[in-house]
Short mmCIF file of C-alpha atoms and ligand atoms in Angstrom, two decimals:
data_model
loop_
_atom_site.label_atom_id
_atom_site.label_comp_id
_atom_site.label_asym_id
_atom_site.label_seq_id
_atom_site.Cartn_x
_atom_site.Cartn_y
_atom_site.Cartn_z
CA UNK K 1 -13.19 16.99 -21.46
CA UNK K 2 -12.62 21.13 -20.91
CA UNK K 3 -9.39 22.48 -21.58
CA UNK K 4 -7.07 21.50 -18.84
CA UNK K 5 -6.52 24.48 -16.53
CA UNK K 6 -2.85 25.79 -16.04
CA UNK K 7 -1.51 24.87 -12.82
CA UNK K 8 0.41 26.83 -10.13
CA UNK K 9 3.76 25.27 -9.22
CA UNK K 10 2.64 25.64 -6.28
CA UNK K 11 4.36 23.09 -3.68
CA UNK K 12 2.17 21.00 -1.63
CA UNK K 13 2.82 21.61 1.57
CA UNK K 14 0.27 21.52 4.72
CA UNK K 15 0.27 22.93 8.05
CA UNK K 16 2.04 21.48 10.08
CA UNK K 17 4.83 21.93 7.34
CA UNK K 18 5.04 18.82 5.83
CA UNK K 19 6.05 18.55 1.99
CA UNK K 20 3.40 16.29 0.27
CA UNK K 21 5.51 14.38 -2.19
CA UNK K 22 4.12 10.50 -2.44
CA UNK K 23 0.65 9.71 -3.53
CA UNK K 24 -0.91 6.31 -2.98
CA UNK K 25 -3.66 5.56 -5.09
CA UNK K 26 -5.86 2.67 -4.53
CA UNK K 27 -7.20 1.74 -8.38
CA UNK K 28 -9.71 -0.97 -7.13
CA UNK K 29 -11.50 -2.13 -4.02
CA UNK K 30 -11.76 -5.80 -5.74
CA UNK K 31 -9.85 -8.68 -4.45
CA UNK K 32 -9.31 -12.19 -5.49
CA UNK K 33 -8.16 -13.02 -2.29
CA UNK K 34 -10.07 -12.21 1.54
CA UNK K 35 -6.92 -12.16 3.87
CA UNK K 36 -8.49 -11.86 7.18
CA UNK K 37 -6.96 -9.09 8.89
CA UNK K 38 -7.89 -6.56 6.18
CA UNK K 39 -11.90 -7.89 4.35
CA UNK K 40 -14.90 -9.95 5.87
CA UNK K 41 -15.81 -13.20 4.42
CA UNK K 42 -18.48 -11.71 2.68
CA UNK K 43 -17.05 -8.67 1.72
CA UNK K 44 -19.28 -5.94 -0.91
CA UNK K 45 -17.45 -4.11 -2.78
CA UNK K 46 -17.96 -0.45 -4.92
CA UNK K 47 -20.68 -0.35 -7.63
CA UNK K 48 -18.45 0.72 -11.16
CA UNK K 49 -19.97 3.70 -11.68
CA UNK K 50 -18.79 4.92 -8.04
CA UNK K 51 -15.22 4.01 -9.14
CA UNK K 52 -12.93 6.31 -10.78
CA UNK K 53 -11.86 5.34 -14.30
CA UNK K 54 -8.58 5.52 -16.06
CA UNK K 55 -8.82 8.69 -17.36
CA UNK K 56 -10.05 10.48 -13.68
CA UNK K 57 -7.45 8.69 -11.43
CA UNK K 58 -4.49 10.00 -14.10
CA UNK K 59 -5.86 13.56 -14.74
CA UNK K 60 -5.52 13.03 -10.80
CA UNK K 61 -2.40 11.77 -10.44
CA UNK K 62 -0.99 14.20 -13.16
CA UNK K 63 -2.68 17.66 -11.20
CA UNK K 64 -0.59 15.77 -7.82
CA UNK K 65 2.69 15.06 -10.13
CA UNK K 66 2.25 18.90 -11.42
CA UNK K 67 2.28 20.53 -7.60
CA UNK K 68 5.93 17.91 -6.87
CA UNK K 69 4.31 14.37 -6.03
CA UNK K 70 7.87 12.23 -7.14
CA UNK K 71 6.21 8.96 -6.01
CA UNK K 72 3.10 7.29 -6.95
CA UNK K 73 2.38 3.93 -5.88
CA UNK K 74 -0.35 1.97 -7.16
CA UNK K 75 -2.97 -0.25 -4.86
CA UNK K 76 -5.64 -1.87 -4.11
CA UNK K 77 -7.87 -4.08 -3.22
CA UNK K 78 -5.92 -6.40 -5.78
CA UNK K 79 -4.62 -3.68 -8.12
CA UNK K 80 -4.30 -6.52 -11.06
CA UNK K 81 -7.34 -7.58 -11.26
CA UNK K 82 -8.63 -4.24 -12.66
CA UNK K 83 -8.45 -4.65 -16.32
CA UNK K 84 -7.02 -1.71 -17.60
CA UNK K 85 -3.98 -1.65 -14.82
CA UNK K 86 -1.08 -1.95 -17.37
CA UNK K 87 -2.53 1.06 -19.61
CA UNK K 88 -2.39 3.18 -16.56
CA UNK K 89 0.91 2.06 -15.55
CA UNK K 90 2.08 3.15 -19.05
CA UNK K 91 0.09 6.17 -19.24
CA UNK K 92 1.91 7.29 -15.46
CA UNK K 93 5.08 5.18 -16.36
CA UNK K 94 6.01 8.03 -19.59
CA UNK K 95 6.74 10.65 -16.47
CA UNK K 96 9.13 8.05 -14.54
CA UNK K 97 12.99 9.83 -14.98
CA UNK K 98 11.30 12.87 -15.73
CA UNK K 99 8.89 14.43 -12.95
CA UNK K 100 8.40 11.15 -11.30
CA UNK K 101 11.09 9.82 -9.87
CA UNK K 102 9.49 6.51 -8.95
CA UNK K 103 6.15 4.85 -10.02
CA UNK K 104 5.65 1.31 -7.78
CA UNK K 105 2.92 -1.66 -7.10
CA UNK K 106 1.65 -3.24 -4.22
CA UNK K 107 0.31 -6.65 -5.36
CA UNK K 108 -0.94 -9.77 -3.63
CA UNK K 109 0.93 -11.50 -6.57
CA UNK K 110 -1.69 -14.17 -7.63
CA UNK K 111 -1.46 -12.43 -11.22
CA UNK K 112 1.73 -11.04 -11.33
CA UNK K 113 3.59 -13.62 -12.88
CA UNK K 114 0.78 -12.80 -16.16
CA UNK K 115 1.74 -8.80 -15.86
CA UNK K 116 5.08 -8.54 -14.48
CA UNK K 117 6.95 -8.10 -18.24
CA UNK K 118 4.50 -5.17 -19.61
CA UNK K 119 4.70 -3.84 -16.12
CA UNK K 120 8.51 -3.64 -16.16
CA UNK K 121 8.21 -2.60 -19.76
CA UNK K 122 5.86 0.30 -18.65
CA UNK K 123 7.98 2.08 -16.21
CA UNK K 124 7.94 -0.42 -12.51
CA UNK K 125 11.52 -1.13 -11.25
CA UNK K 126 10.12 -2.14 -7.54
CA UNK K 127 7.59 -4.04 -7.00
CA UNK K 128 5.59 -4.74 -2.84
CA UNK K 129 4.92 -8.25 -2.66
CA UNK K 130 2.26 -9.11 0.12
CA UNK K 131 2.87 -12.93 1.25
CA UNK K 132 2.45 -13.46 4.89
CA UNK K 133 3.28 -16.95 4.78
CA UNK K 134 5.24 -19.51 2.42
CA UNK K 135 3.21 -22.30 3.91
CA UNK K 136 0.62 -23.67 1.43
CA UNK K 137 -1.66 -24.15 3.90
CA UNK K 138 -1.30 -21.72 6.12
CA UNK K 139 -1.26 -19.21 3.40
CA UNK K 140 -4.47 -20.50 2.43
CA UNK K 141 -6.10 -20.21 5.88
CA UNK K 142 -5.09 -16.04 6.38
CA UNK K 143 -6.07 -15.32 2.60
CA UNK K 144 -9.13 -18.25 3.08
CA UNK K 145 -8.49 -19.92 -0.87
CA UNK K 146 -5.23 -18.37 -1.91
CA UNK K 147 -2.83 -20.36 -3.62
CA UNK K 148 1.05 -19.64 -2.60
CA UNK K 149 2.50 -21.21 -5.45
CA UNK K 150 1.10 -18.14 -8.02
CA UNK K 151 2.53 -15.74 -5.92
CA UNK K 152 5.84 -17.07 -5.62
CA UNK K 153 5.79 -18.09 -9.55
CA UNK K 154 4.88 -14.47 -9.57
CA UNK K 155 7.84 -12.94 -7.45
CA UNK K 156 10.04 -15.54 -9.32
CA UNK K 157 8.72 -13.91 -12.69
CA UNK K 158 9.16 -10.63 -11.74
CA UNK K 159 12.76 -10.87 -10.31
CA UNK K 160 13.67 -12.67 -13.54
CA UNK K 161 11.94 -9.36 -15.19
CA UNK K 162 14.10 -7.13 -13.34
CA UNK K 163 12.06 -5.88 -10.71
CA UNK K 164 13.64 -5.39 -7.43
CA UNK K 165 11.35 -7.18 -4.74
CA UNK K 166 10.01 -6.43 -1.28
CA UNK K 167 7.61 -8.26 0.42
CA UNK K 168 4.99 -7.22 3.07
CA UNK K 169 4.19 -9.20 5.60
CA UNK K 170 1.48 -8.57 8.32
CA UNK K 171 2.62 -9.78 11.37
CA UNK K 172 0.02 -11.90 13.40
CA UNK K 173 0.06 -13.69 16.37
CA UNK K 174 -0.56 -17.14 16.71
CA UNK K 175 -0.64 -17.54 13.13
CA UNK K 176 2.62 -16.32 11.13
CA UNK K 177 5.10 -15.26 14.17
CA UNK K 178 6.80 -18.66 13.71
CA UNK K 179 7.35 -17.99 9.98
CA UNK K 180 9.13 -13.93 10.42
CA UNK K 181 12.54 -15.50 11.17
CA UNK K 182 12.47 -18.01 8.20
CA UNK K 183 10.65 -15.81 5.67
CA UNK K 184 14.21 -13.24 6.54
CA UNK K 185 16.30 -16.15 5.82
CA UNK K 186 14.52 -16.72 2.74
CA UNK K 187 14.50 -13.03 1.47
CA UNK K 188 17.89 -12.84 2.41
CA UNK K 189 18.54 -15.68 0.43
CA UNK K 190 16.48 -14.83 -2.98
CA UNK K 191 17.99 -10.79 -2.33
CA UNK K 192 14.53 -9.80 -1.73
CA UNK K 193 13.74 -7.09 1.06
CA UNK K 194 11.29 -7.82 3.75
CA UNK K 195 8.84 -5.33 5.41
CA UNK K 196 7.03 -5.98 8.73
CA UNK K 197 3.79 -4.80 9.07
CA UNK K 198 1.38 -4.07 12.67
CA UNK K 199 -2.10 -4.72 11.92
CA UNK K 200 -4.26 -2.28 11.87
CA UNK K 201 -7.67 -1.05 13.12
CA UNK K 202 -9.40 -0.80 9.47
CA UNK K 203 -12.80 -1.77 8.88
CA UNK K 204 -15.24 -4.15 10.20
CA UNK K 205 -13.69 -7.83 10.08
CA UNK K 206 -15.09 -11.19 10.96
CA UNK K 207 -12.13 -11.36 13.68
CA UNK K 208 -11.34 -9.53 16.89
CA UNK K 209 -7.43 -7.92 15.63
CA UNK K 210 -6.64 -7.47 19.09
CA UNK K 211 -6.44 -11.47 18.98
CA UNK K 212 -4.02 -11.20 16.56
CA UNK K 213 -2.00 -8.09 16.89
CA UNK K 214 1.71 -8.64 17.10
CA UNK K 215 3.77 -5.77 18.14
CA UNK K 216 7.25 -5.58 15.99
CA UNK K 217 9.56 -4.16 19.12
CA UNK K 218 9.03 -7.63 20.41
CA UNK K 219 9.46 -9.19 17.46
CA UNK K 220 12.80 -7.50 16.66
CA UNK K 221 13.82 -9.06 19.93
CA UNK K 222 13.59 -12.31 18.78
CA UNK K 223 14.60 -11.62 15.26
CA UNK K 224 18.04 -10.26 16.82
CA UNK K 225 18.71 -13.38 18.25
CA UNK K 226 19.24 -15.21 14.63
CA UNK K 227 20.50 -12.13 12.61
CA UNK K 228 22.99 -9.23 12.92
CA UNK K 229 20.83 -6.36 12.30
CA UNK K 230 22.28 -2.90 11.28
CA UNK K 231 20.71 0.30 11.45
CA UNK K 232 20.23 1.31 7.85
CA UNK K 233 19.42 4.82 6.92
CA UNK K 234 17.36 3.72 3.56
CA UNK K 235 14.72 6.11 2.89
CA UNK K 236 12.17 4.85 0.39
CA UNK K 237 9.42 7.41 0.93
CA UNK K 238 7.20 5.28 2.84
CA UNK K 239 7.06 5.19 6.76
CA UNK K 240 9.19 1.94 7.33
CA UNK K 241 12.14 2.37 9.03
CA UNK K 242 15.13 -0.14 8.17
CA UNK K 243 17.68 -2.48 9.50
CA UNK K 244 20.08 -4.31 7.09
CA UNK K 245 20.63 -7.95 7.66
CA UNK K 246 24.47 -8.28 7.99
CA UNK K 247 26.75 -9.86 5.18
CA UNK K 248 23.75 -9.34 2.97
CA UNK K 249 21.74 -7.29 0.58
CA UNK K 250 18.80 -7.81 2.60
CA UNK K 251 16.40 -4.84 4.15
CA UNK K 252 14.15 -5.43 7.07
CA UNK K 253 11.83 -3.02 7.34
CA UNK K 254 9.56 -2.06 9.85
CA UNK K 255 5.85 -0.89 9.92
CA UNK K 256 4.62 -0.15 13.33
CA UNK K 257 1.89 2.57 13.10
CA UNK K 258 0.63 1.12 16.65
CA UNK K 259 3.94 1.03 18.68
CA UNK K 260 6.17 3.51 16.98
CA UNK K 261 4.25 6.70 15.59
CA UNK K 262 5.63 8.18 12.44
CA UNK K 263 3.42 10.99 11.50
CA UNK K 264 5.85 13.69 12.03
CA UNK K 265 7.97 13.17 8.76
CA UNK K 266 4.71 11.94 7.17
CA UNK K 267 4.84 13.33 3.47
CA UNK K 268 1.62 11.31 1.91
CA UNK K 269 -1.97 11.53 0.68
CA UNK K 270 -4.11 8.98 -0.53
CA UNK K 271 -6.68 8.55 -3.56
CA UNK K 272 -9.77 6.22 -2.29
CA UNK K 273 -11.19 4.01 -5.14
CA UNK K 274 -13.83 5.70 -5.34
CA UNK K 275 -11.94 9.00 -5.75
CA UNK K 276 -11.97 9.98 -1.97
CA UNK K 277 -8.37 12.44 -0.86
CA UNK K 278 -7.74 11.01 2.51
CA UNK K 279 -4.88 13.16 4.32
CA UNK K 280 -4.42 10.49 6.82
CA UNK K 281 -4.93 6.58 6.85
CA UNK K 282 -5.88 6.53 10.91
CA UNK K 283 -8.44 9.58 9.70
CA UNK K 284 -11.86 9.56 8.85
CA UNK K 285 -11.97 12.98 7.08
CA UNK K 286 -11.65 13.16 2.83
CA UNK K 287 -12.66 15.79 -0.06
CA UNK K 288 -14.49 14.43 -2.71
CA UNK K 289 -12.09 14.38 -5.86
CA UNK K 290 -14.66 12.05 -7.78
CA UNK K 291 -17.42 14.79 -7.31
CA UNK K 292 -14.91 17.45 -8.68
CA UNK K 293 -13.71 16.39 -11.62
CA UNK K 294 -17.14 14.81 -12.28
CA UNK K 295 -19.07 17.98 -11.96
CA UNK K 296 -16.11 20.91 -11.75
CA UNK K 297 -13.60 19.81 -14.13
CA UNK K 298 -9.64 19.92 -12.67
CA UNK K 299 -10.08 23.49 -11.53
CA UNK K 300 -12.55 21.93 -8.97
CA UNK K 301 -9.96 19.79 -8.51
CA UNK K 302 -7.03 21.68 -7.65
CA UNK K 303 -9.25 23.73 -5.43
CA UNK K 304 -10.28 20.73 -3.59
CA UNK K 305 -6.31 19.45 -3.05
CA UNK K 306 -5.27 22.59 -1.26
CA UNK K 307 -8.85 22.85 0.71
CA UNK K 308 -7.08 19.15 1.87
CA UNK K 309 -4.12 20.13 2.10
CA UNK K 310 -5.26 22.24 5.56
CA UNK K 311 -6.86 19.81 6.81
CA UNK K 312 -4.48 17.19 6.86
CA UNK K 313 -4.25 16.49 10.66
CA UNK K 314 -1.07 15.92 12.92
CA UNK K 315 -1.12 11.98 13.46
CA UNK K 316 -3.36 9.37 13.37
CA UNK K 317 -4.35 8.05 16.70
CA UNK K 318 -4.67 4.14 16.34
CA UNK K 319 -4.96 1.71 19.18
CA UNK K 320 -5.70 -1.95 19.53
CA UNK K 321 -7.96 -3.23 22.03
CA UNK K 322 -10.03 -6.38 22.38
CA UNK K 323 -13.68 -5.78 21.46
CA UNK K 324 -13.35 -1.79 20.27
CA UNK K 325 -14.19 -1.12 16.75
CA UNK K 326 -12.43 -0.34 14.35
CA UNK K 327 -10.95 3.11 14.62
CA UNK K 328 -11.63 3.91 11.10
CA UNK K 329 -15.01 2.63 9.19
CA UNK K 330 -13.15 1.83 5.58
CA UNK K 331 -11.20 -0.72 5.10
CA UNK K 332 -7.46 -0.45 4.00
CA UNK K 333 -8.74 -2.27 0.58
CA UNK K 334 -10.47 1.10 -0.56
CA UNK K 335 -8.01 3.55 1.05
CA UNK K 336 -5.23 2.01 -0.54
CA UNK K 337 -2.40 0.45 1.48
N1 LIG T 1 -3.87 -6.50 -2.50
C1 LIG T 1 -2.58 -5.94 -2.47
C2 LIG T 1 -1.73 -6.60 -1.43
O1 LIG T 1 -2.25 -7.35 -0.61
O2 LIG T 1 -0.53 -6.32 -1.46
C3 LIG T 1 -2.55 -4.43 -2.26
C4 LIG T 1 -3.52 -3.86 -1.26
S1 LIG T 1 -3.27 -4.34 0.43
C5 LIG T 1 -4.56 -3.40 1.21
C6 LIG T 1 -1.76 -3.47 0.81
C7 LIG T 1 -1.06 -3.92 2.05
O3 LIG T 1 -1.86 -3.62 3.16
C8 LIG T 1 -0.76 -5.40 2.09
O4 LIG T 1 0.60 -5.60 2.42
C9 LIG T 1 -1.64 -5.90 3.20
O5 LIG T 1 -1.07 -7.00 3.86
C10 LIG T 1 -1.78 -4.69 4.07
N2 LIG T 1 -2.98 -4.63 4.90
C11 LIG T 1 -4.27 -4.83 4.55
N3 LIG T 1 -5.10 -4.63 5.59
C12 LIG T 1 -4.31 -4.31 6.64
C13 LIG T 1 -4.56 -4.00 8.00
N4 LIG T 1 -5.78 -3.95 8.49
N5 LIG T 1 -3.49 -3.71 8.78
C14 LIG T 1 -2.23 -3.74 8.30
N6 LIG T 1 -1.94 -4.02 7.01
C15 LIG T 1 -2.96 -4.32 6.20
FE1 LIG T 2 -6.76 -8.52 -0.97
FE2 LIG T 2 -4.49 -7.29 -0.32
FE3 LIG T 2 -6.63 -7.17 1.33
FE4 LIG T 2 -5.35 -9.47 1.05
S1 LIG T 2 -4.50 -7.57 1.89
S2 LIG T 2 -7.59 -9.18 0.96
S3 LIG T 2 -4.70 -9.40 -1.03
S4 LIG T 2 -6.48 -6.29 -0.69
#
C-alpha cells in the first residue's frame, strides 16, 4: 500500500449541520440465520472479491476515526461468521479510550458464546443482542432453523464476560407482540436492556411487512399497563429513545423510524459490505469507497467522504403499506443495521 496521506482534522459535518460522529459498518452480508423480516428464503449473497477485506474496512474506519467518528459499531449480515472478525475488533479495539470512545457489536448470538472472551479481551464492553423471541419454536419459525438455546448460552457467556447486554427485538404482529411484555420482565430480570424495533421497508422479502408491521406508540400503551416507565434521558449514539423500567436497571428503548422520525439529530453514516458510504439507511444514494481505495488509494478516499458528506439528505422517508415495495432495493443485511 502507498504512503498513507496526512489527514485534515477536519470535522465531519454535513449540510444540514449535523456532526457525523458514529459509523456503522456492516463487515459481512452472510448469515447463518434467514429471519424473515430482513432476507428471502433463498437469499444470494456478495461474491468475496466484491467484499471489502480487513485491511480496506480499517484503513476506512481509521480515515472516519481521524475526521472525529467516537463510535464504531460493527454488523452484519451475521458479523461472526466472517472469519477474521476478532482481528478486526483488535485491530479497531487499540483506539477504544483513546480516539474512540466506544467500539460495539450487533450479533444474532448463535456464535457468540465461541467469541465473546477475545471479543471482551479486544476492546467490546456492550454488546446488541438480536432475539425476537425466547420461544424455541417460535424463534425458529421468524429466523426459519435458528436455535434459541445458542443465543441465550451466548448472552449468558457474554454477561459472565463482562459485557453489558442489550437486546433488539423487531416487533411483529401476530407473531412476537405477545412475547414484548415478558421478554421486559425477563431483561429486567437478567439486568439486560431491551430495544424495540419497527420493521422496516428493506429489500425484497418472501412476506408482505405491512402484514406484520407493529407500530411501538401502541405498543408502549400496553407495555404501560404492566410497568412504570420513566422517561430516561440515556443517549447512546444511536436513534432509540429510552424509558427506564422503574425499581430497576432496565432500559427500554425505542426504534420507530416509521412512527416517530428521528433524522434531525441524526449523526451517522454507514459502510455497505461491499464498501458502499450510505448517508442514510431510508436512501438509495452511496459513493463508492471500495472503488477508491481500490483504484485511488485513501486520498480517493477522503475525497469521496466529504463529496458524501453533501449529499447526505434531510430524512429518510419510509412508509409501510400492503403490497408497495420496498422503499429501498438493499437489504438491511448489506447496509448494516
Ligand atoms: N445479524 C445481526 C443481528 O441480527 O443482530 C446483525 C445484523 S441485523 C441486520 C441488525 C439488526 O437489524 C437486528 O436487530 C435485526 O433484527 C434488525 N433488522 C434486520 N432487518 C430489519 C428490517 N427490515 N427492519 C427492522 N429491523 C431489521
Ligand atoms: Fe441474519 Fe441478523 Fe438478518 Fe436475522 S436480522 S437474517 S440474524 S442479518
Amino acid at each position: 500500500m502507498a504512503t498513507i496521506p496526512a489527514l485534515s482534522a477536519e470535522k465531519l459535518v454535513d449540510r444540514h449541520g449535523r456532526a457525523i460522529t458514529y459509523l456503522r459498518i456492516s463487515v459481512t452480508d452472510r448469515c447463518d440465520l434467514r429471519c424473515r423480516y430482513c432476507m428471502s428464503e433463498a437469499m444470494t449473497f456478495l461474491p468475496r472479491e466484491e467484499v471489502l477485506t480487513l485491511e480496506e474496512i480499517a484503513l476506512i474506519a481509521e480515515r472516519f476515526i481521524a475526521r472525529g467518528v467516537r463510535k464504531i459499531r460493527l454488523t452484519g449480515g451475521e458479523p461472526l461468521v466472517r472469519r477474521d472478525m476478532v482481528e478486526l475488533v483488535r485491530r479497531l479495539g487499540r483506539q477504544v479510550g483513546g480516539a474512540l470512545d466506544e467500539l460495539t457489536l450487533t450479533t444474532n448470538g448463535t456464535r457468540l458464546a465461541l467469541h465473546a472472551d477475545d471479543l471482551f479481551a479486544a476492546g467490546i464492553r456492550r454488546i446488541n443482542v438480536s432475539m425476537d423471541s425466547r420461544d424455541p419454536a417460535l424463534f425458529r419459525h421468524i429466523t426459519r432453523h435458528g436455535d434459541v438455546a445458542k443465543v441465550l448460552g451466548g448472552i449468558a457467556t457474554a454477561k459472565a464476560a463482562g459485557m453489558a447486554i442489550k437486546i433488539n427485538m423487531v416487533a411483529l404482529k401476530g407473531l412476537n407482540e405477545h412475547e414484548i411484555g415478558p421478554m421486559l420482565a425477563w431483561c429486567a430480570a437478567e439486568g439486560h436492556d431491551l430495544t424495540l424495533i419497527e420493521t422496516m421497508p428493506m429489500g425484497q422479502i418472501d412476506e408482505d411487512r405491512a402484514d406484520r408491521f407493529l407500530p411501538l406508540p401502541a405498543v408502549m400503551d400496553s407495555l404501560r399497563q404492566r410497568f412504570d416507565l420513566q422517561p430516561d434521558d440515556h443517549k447512546t449514539g444511536g436513534p432509540a429513545l429510552y424509558w427506564r423500567v422503574a425499581g430497576t436497571g432496565t432500559r427500554l428503548g425505542l426504534i420507530s423510524p416509521l412512527t416517530a422520525n428521528f433524522c434531525a439529530t441524526c449523526n451517522r453514516v454507514r459502510v455497505s459490505t461491499d464498501g458502499k458510504l450510505h448517508m442514510c439507511l431510508g436512501h438509495e444514494d452511496s459513493v463508492d469507497l471500495r472503488a477508491a481505495i481500490r483504484t485511488g488509494g485513501l486520498a480517493a478516499v477522503d475525497a469521496r467522504i466529504l463529496e458524501a458528506l453533501g449529499r447526505k439528505p434531510a430524512a429518510h422517508d419510509f412508509s409501510i403499506a400492503a403490497g408497495s415495495a420496498p422503499a429501498v432495493a438493499r437489504h438491511m443485511s448489506v447496509t448494516g443495521g
